[in-house]
PDB file of C-alpha atoms and ligand atoms in Angstrom:
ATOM      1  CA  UNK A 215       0.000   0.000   0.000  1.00 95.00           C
ATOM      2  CA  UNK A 216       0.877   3.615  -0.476  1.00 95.00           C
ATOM      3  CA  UNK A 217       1.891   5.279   2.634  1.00 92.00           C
ATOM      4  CA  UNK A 218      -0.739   7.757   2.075  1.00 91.00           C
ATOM      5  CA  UNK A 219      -4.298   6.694  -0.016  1.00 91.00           C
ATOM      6  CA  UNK A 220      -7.558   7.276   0.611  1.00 91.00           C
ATOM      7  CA  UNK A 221      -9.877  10.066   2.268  1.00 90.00           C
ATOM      8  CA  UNK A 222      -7.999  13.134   2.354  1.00 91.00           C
ATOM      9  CA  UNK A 223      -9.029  15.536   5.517  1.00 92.00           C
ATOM     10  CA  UNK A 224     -11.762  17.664   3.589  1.00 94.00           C
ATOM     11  CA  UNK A 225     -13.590  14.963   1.519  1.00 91.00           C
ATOM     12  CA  UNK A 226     -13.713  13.194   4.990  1.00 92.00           C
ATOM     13  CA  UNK A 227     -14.875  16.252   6.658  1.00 94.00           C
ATOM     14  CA  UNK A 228     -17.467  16.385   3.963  1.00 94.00           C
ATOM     15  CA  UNK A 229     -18.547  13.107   4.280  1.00 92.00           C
ATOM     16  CA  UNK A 230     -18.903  12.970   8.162  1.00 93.00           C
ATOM     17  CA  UNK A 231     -20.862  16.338   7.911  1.00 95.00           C
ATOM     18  CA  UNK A 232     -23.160  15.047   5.459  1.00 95.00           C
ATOM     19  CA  UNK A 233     -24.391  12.138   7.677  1.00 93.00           C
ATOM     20  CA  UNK A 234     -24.334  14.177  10.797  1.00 95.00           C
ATOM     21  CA  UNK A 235     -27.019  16.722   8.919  1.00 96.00           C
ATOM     22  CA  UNK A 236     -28.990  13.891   8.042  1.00 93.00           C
ATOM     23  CA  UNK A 237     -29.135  12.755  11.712  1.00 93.00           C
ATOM     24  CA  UNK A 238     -30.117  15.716  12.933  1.00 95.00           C
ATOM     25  CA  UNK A 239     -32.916  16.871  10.150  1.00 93.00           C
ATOM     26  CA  UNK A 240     -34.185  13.448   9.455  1.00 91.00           C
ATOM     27  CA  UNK A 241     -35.664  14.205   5.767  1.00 94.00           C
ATOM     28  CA  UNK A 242     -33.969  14.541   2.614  1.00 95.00           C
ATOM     29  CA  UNK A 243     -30.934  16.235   1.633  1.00 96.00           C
ATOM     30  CA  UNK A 244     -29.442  17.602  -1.259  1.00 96.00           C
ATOM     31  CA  UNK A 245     -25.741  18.055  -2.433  1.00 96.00           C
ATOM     32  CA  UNK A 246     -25.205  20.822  -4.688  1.00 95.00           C
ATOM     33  CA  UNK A 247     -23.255  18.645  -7.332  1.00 92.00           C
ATOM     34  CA  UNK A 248     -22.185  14.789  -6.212  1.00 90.00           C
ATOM     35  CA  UNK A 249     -20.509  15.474  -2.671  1.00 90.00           C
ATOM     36  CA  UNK A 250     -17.412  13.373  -4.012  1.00 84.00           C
ATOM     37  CA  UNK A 251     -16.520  11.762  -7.245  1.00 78.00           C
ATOM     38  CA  UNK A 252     -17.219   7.917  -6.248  1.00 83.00           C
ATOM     39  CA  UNK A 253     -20.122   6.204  -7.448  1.00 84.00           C
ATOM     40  CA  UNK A 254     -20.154   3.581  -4.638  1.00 85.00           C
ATOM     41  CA  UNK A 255     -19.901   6.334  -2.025  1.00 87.00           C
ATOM     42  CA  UNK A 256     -22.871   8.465  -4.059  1.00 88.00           C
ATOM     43  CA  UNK A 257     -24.993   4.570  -4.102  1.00 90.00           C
ATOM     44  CA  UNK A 258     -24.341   4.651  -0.495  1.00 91.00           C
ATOM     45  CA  UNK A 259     -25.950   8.590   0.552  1.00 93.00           C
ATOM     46  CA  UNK A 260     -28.646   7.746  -1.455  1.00 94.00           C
ATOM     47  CA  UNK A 261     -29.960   4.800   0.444  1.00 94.00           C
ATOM     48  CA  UNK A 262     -29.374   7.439   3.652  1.00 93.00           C
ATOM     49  CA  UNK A 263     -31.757   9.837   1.396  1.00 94.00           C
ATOM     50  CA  UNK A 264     -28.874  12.337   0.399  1.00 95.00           C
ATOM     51  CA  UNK A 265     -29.343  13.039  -3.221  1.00 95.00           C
ATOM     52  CA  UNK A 266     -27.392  15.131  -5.485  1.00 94.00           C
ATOM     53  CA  UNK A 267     -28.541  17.819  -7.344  1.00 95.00           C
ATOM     54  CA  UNK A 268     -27.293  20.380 -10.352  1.00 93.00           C
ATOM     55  CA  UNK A 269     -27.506  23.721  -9.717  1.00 90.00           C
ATOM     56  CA  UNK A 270     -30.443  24.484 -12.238  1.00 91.00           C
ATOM     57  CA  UNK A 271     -32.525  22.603  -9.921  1.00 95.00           C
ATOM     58  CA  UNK A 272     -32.085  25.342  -6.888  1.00 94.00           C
ATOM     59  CA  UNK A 273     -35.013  26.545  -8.194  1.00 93.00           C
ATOM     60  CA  UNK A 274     -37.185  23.690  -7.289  1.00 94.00           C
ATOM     61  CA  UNK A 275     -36.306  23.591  -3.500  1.00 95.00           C
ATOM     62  CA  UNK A 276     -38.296  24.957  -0.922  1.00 95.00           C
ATOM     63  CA  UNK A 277     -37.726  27.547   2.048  1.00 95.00           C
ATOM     64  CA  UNK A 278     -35.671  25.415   4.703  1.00 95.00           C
ATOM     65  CA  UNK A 279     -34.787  22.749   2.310  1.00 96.00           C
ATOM     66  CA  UNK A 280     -31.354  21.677   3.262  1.00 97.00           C
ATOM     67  CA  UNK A 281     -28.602  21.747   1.092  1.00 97.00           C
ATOM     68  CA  UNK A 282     -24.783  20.477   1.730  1.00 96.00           C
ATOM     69  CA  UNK A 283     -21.978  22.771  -0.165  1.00 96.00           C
ATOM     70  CA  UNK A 284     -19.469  19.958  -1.007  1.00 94.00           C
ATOM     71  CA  UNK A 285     -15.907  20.231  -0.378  1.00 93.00           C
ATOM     72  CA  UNK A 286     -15.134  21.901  -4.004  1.00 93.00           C
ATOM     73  CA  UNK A 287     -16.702  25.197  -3.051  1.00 96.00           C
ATOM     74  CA  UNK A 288     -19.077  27.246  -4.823  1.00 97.00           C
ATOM     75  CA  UNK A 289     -19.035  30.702  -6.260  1.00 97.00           C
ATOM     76  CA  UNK A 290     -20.290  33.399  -4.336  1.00 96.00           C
ATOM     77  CA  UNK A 291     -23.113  34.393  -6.197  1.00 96.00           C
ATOM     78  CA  UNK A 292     -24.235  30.675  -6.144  1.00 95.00           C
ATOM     79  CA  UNK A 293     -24.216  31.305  -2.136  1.00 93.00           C
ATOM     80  CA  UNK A 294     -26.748  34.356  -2.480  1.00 94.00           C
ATOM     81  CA  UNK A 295     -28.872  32.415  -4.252  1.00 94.00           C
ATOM     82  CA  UNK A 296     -29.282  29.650  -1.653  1.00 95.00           C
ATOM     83  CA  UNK A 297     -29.413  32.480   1.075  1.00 96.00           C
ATOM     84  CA  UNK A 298     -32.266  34.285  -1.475  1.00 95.00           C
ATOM     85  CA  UNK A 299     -34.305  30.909  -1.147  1.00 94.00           C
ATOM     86  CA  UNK A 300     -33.659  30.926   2.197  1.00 96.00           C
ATOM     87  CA  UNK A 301     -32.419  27.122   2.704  1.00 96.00           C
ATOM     88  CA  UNK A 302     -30.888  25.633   5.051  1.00 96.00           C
ATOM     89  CA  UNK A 303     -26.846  26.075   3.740  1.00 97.00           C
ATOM     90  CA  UNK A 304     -24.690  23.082   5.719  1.00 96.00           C
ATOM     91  CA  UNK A 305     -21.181  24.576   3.903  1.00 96.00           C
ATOM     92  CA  UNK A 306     -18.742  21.205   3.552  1.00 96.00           C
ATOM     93  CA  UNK A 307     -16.119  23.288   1.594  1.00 97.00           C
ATOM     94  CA  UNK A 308     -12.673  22.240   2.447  1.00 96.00           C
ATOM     95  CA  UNK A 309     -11.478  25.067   3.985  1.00 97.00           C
ATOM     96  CA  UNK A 310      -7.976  24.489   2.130  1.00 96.00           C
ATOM     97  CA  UNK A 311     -10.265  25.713  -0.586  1.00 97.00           C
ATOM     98  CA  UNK A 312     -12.150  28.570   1.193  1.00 98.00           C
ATOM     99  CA  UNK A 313      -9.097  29.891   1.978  1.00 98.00           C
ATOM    100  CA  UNK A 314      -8.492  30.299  -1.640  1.00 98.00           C
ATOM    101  CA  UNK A 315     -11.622  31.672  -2.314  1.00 98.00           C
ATOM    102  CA  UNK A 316     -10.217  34.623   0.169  1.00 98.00           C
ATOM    103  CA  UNK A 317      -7.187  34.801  -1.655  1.00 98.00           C
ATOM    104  CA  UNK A 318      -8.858  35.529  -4.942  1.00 98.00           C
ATOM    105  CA  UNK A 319     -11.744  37.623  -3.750  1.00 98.00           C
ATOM    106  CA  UNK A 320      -8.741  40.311  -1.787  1.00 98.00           C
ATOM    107  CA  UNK A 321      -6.742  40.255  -5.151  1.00 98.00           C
ATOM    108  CA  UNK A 322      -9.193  40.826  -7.400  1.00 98.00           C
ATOM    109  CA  UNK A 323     -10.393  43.633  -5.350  1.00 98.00           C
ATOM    110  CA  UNK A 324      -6.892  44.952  -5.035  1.00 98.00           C
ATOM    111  CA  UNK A 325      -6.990  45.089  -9.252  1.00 97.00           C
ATOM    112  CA  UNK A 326      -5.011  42.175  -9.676  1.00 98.00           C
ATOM    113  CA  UNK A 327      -5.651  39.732 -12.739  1.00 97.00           C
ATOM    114  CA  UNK A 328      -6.289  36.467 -11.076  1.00 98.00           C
ATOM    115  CA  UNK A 329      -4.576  33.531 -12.988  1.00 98.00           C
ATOM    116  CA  UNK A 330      -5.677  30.034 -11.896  1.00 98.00           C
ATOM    117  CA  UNK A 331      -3.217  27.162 -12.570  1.00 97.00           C
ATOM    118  CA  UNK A 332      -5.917  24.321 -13.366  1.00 96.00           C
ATOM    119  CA  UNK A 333      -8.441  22.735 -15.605  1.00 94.00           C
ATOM    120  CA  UNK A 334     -11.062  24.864 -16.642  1.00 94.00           C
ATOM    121  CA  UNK A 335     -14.228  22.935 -16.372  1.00 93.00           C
ATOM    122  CA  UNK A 336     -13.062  21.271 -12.874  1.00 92.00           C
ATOM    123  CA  UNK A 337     -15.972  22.769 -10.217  1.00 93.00           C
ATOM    124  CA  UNK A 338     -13.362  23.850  -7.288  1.00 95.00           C
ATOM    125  CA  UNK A 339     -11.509  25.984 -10.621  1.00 97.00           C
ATOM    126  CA  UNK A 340     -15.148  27.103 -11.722  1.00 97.00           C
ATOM    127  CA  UNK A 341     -15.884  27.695  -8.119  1.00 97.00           C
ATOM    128  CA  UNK A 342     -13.061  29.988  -7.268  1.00 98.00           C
ATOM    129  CA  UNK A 343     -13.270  31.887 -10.406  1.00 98.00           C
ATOM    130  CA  UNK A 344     -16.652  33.197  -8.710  1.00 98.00           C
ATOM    131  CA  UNK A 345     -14.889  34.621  -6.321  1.00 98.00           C
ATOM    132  CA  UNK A 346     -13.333  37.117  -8.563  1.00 98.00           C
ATOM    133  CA  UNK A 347     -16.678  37.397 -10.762  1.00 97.00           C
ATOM    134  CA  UNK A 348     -15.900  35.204 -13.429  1.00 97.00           C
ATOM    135  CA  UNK A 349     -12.288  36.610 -14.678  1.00 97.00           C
ATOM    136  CA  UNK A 350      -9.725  34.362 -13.925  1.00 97.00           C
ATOM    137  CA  UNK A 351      -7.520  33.318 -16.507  1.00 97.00           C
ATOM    138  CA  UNK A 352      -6.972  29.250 -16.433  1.00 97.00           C
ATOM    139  CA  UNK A 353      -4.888  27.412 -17.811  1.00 95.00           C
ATOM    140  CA  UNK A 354      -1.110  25.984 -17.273  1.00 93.00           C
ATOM    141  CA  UNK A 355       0.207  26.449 -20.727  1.00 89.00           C
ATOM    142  CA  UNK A 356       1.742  29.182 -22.594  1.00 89.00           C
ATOM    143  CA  UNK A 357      -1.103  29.182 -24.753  1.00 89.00           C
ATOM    144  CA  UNK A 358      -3.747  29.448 -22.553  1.00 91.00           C
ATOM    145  CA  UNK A 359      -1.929  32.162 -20.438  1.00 92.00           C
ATOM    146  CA  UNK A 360      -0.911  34.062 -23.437  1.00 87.00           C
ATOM    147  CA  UNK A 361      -3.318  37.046 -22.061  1.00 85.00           C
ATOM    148  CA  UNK A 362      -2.050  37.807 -18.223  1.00 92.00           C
ATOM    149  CA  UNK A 363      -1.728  41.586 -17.288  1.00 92.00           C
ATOM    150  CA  UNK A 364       1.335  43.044 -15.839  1.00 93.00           C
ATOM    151  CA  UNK A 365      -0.221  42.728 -12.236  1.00 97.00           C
ATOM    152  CA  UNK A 366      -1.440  39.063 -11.579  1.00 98.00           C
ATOM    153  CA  UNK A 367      -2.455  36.726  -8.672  1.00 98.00           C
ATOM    154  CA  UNK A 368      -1.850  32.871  -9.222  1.00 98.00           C
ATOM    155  CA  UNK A 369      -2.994  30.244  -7.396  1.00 98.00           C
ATOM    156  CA  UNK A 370      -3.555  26.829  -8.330  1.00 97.00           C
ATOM    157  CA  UNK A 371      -6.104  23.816  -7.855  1.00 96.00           C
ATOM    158  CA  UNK A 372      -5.645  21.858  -5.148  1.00 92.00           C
ATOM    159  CA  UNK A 373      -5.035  18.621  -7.084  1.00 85.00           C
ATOM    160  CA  UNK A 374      -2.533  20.252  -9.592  1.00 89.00           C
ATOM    161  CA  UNK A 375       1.039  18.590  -9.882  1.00 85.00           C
ATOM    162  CA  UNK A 376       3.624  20.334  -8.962  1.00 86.00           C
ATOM    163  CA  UNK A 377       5.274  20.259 -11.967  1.00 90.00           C
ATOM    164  CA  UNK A 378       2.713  21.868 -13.952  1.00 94.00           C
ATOM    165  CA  UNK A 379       2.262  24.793 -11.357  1.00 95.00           C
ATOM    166  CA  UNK A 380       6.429  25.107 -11.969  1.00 96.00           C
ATOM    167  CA  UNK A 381       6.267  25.879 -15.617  1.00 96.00           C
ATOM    168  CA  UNK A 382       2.966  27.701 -15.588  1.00 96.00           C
ATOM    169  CA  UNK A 383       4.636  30.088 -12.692  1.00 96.00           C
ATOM    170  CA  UNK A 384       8.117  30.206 -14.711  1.00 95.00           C
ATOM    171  CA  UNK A 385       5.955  31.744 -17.915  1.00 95.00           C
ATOM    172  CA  UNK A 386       4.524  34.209 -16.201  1.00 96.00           C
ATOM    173  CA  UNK A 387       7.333  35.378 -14.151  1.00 95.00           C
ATOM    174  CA  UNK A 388       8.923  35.927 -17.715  1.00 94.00           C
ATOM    175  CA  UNK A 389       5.892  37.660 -19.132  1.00 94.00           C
ATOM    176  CA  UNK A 390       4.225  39.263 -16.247  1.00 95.00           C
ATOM    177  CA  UNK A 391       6.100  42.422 -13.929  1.00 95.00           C
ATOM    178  CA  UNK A 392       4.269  42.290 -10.660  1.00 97.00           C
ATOM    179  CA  UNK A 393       3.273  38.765  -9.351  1.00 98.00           C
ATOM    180  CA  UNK A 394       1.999  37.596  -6.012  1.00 98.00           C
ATOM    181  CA  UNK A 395       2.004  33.765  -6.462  1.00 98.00           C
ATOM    182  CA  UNK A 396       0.331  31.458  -3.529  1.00 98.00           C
ATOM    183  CA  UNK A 397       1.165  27.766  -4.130  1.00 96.00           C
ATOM    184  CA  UNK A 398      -2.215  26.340  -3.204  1.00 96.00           C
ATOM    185  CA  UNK A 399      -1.930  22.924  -4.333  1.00 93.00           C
ATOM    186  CA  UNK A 400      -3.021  20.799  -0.969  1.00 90.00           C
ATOM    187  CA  UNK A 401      -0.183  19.037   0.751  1.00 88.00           C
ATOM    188  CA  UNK A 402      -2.657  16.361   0.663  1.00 89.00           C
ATOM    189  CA  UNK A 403      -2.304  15.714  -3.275  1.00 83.00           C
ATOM    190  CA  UNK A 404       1.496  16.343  -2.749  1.00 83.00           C
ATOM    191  CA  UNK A 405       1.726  13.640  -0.389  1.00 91.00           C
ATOM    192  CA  UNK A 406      -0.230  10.821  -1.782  1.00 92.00           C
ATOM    193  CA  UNK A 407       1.349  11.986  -5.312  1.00 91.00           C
ATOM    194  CA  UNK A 408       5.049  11.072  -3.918  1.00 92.00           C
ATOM    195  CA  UNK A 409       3.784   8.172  -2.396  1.00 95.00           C
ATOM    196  CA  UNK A 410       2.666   6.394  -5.054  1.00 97.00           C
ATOM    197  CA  UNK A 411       5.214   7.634  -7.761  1.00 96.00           C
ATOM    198  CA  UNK A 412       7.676   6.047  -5.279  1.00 97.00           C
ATOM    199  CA  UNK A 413       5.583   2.828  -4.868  1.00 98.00           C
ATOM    200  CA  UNK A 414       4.819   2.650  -8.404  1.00 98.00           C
ATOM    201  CA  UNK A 415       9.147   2.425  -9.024  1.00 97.00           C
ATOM    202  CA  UNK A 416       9.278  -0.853  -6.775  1.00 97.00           C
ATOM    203  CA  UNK A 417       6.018  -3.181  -8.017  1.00 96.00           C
ATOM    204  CA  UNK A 418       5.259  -4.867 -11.231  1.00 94.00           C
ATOM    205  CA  UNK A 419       1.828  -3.900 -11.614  1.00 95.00           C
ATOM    206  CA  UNK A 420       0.163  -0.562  -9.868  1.00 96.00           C
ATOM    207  CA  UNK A 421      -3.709  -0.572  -8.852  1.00 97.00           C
ATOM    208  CA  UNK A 422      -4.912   2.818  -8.634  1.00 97.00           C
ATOM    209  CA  UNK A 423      -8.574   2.855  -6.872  1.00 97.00           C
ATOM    210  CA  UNK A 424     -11.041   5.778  -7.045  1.00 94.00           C
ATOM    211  CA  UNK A 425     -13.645   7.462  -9.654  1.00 90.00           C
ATOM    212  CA  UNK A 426     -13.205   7.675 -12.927  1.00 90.00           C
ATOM    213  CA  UNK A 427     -14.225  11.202 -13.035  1.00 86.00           C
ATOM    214  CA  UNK A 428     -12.334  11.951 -10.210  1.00 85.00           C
ATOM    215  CA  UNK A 429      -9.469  14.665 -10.928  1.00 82.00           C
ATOM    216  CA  UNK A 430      -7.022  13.712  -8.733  1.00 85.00           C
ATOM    217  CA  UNK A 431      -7.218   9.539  -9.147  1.00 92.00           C
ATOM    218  CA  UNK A 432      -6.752  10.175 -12.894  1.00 92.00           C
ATOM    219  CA  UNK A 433      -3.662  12.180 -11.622  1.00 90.00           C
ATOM    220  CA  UNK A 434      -2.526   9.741  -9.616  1.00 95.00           C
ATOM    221  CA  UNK A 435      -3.209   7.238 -12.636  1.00 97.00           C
ATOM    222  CA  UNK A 436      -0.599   8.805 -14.709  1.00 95.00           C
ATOM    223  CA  UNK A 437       1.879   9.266 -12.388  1.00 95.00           C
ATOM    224  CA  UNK A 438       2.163   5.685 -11.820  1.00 97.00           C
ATOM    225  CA  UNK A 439       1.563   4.876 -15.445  1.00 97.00           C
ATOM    226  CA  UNK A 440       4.628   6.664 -16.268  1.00 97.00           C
ATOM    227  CA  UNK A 441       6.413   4.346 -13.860  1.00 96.00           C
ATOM    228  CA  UNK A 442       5.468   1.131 -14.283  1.00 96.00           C
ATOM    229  CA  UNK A 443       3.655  -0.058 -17.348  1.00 92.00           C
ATOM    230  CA  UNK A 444       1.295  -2.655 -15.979  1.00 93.00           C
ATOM    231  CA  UNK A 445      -0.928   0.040 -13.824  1.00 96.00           C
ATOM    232  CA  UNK A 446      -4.603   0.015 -13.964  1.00 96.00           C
ATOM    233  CA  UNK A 447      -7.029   2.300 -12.603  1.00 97.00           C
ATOM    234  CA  UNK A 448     -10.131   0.803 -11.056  1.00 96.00           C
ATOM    235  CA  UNK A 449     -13.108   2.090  -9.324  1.00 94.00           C
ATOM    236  CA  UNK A 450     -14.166  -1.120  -6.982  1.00 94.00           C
ATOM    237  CA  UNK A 451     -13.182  -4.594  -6.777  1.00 95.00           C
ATOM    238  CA  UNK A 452     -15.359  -5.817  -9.378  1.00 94.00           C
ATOM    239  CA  UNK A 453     -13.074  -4.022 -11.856  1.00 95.00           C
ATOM    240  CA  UNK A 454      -9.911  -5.908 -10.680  1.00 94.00           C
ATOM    241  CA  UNK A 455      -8.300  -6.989 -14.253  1.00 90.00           C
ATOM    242  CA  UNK A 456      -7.969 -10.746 -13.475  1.00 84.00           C
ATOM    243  CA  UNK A 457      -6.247 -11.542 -16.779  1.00 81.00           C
ATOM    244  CA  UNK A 458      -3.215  -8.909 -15.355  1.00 78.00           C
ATOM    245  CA  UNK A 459      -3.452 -10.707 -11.822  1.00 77.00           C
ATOM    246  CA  UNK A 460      -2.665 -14.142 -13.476  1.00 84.00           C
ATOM    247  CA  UNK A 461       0.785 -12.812 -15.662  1.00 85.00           C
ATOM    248  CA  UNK A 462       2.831 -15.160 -13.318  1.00 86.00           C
ATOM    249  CA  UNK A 463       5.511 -12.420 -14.284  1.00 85.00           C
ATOM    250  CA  UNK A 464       3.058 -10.051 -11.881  1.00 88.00           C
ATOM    251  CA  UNK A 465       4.723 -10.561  -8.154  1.00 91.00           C
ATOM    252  CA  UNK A 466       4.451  -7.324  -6.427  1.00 94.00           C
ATOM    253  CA  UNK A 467       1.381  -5.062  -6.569  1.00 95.00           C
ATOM    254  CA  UNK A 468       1.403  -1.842  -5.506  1.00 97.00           C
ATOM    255  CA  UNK A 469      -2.120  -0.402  -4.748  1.00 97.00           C
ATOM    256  CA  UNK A 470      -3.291   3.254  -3.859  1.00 97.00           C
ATOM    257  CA  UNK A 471      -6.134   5.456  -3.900  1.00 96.00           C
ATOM    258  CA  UNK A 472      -7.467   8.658  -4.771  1.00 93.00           C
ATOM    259  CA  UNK A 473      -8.574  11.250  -1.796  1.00 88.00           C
ATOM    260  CA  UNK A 474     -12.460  10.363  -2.863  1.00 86.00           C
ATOM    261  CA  UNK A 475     -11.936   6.910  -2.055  1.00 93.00           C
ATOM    262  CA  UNK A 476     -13.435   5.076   1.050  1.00 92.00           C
ATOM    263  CA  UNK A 477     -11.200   2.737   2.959  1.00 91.00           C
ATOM    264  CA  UNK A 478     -14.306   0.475   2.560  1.00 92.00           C
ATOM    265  CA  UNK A 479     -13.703  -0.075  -1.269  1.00 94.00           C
ATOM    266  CA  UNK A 480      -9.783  -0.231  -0.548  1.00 95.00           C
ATOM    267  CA  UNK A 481     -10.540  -2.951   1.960  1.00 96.00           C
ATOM    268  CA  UNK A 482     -12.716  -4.884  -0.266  1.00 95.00           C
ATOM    269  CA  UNK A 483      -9.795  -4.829  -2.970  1.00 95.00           C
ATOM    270  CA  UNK A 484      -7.139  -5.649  -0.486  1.00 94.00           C
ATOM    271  CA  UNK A 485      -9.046  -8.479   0.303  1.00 94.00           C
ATOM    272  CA  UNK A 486      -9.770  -9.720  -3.099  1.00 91.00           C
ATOM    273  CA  UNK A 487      -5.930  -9.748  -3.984  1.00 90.00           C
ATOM    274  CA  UNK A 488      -5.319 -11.806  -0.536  1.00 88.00           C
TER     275      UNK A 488
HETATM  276 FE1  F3S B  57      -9.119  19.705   0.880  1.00 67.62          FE
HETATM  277 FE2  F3S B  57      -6.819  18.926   0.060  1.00 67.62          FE
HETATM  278 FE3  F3S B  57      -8.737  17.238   0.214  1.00 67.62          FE
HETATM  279  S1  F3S B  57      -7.853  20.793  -0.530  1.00 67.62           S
HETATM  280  S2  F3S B  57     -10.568  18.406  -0.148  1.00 67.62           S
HETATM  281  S3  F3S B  57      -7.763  18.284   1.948  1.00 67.62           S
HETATM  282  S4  F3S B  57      -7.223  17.306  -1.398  1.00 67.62           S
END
């Protein structure tokens, strides 16, 4: 195993939250988006009547309808809305992330361009471009940050690789005269990053458990990949590749997760391999 897999500290602060609301309101609740990108884990709220919901469908909830802010954040003007409907707002954003959010909201004010080191269509990136209505630039390649002002901001996703922030900082410092720079990506990511590139070195095959849509599993997916050839990326132990598992060349396997994964599914995988 990977020193560090699984859970980071926010999605499990999300998580515990959510069930703790339930508890105490006893009627359905509603994500704004799913709270974490695992379908088992999503299965699971449902059956504890925690739904997810897009943010079109705001609209159709009712005064003290409550509604869970998931650990991604949300832009600001999505937060008057739900205080316009008056809803119950349970806010489960990591606050690794809020504290962006205050980053990027004092810049902008303070007439800074705000450049975000990330993937544009990746809710916490869509989320903290709210903060500075809507006019980050995004991007980590010279291409897409072809346009920054003399005076910028930067700050990255939380789930960005290091080396990516590197170069994206390195073009602007060469293009840009005034820079205040905050290295944002979560120690979190760092850590289980290292930990499974160095795993990944020593095995003949590499596991990598978590969503497929999840951002920083795929991340962690490649990073191994580029490591060790035989690495597969699975969401549950139904998707174990038993064809791989049978290469009687395959004698060491490395397994990790991404920070959306339960240890329940990384259990149930250990145990299949055993
Ligand atoms: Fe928060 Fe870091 Fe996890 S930003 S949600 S603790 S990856």
């Amino acid at each position: 195993m990977a020193d560090k897999s699984g859970f980071c500290f926010g999605v499990k602060r999300a998580v515990d939250l959510v069930l703790k609301t339930q508890q105490k309101y006893k009627k359905p609740i509603y994500t704004l988006g799913p709270l974490i990108h695992n379908n088992d884990v999503i299965e699971f709220l449902k059956s504890k009547d925690i739904y997810s919901i897009d943010i079109e469908e705001i609209e159709n909830l009712k005064k003290d309808d409550v509604v869970i802010i998931r650990s991604h954040g949300i832009p600001l003007c999505i937060f008057e809305r739900l205080r316009i409907k008056e809803l119950k707002i349970i806010d489960a954003t990591c606050p690794y992330v809020s504290n962006i959010h205050k980053k990027v909201k004092k810049y902008h004010e303070l007439g800074y361009q705000i450049v975000i080191v990330g993937d544009k269509d990746h809710p916490e990136v869509t989320g903290i471009n709210g903060w500075c209505e809507n006019s980050a630039i995004i991007g980590k390649d010279e291409e897409s940050l072809n346009n920054i002002n003399n005076k910028v901001c930067v700050v990255s996703q939380t789930t960005e690789k290091e080396i990516n922030w590197q170069k994206a900082l390195n073009y602007i410092i060469k293009n840009s005269k005034e820079i205040v720079a905050f290295n944002t990506i979560c120690s979190a990511t760092d850590i289980r990053q290292k930990s499974a590139e160095n795993l990944s070195k020593i095995v003949d095959t590499m596991i990598v458990i978590g969503g497929k849509h999840s951002s920083n599993t795929t991340k962690l997916y490649e990073i191994c990949k580029n490591n060790c050839k035989y690495t597969v990326h699975i969401e549950n132990k139904k998707e174990l590749p038993t064809l791989l598992l049978e290469n009687k060349d395959i004698n060491t396997i490395g397994i990790t997760a991404g920070a959306s994964t339960p240890d329940w599914i990384i259990q149930e995988v250990v145990n299949c391999l055993k």
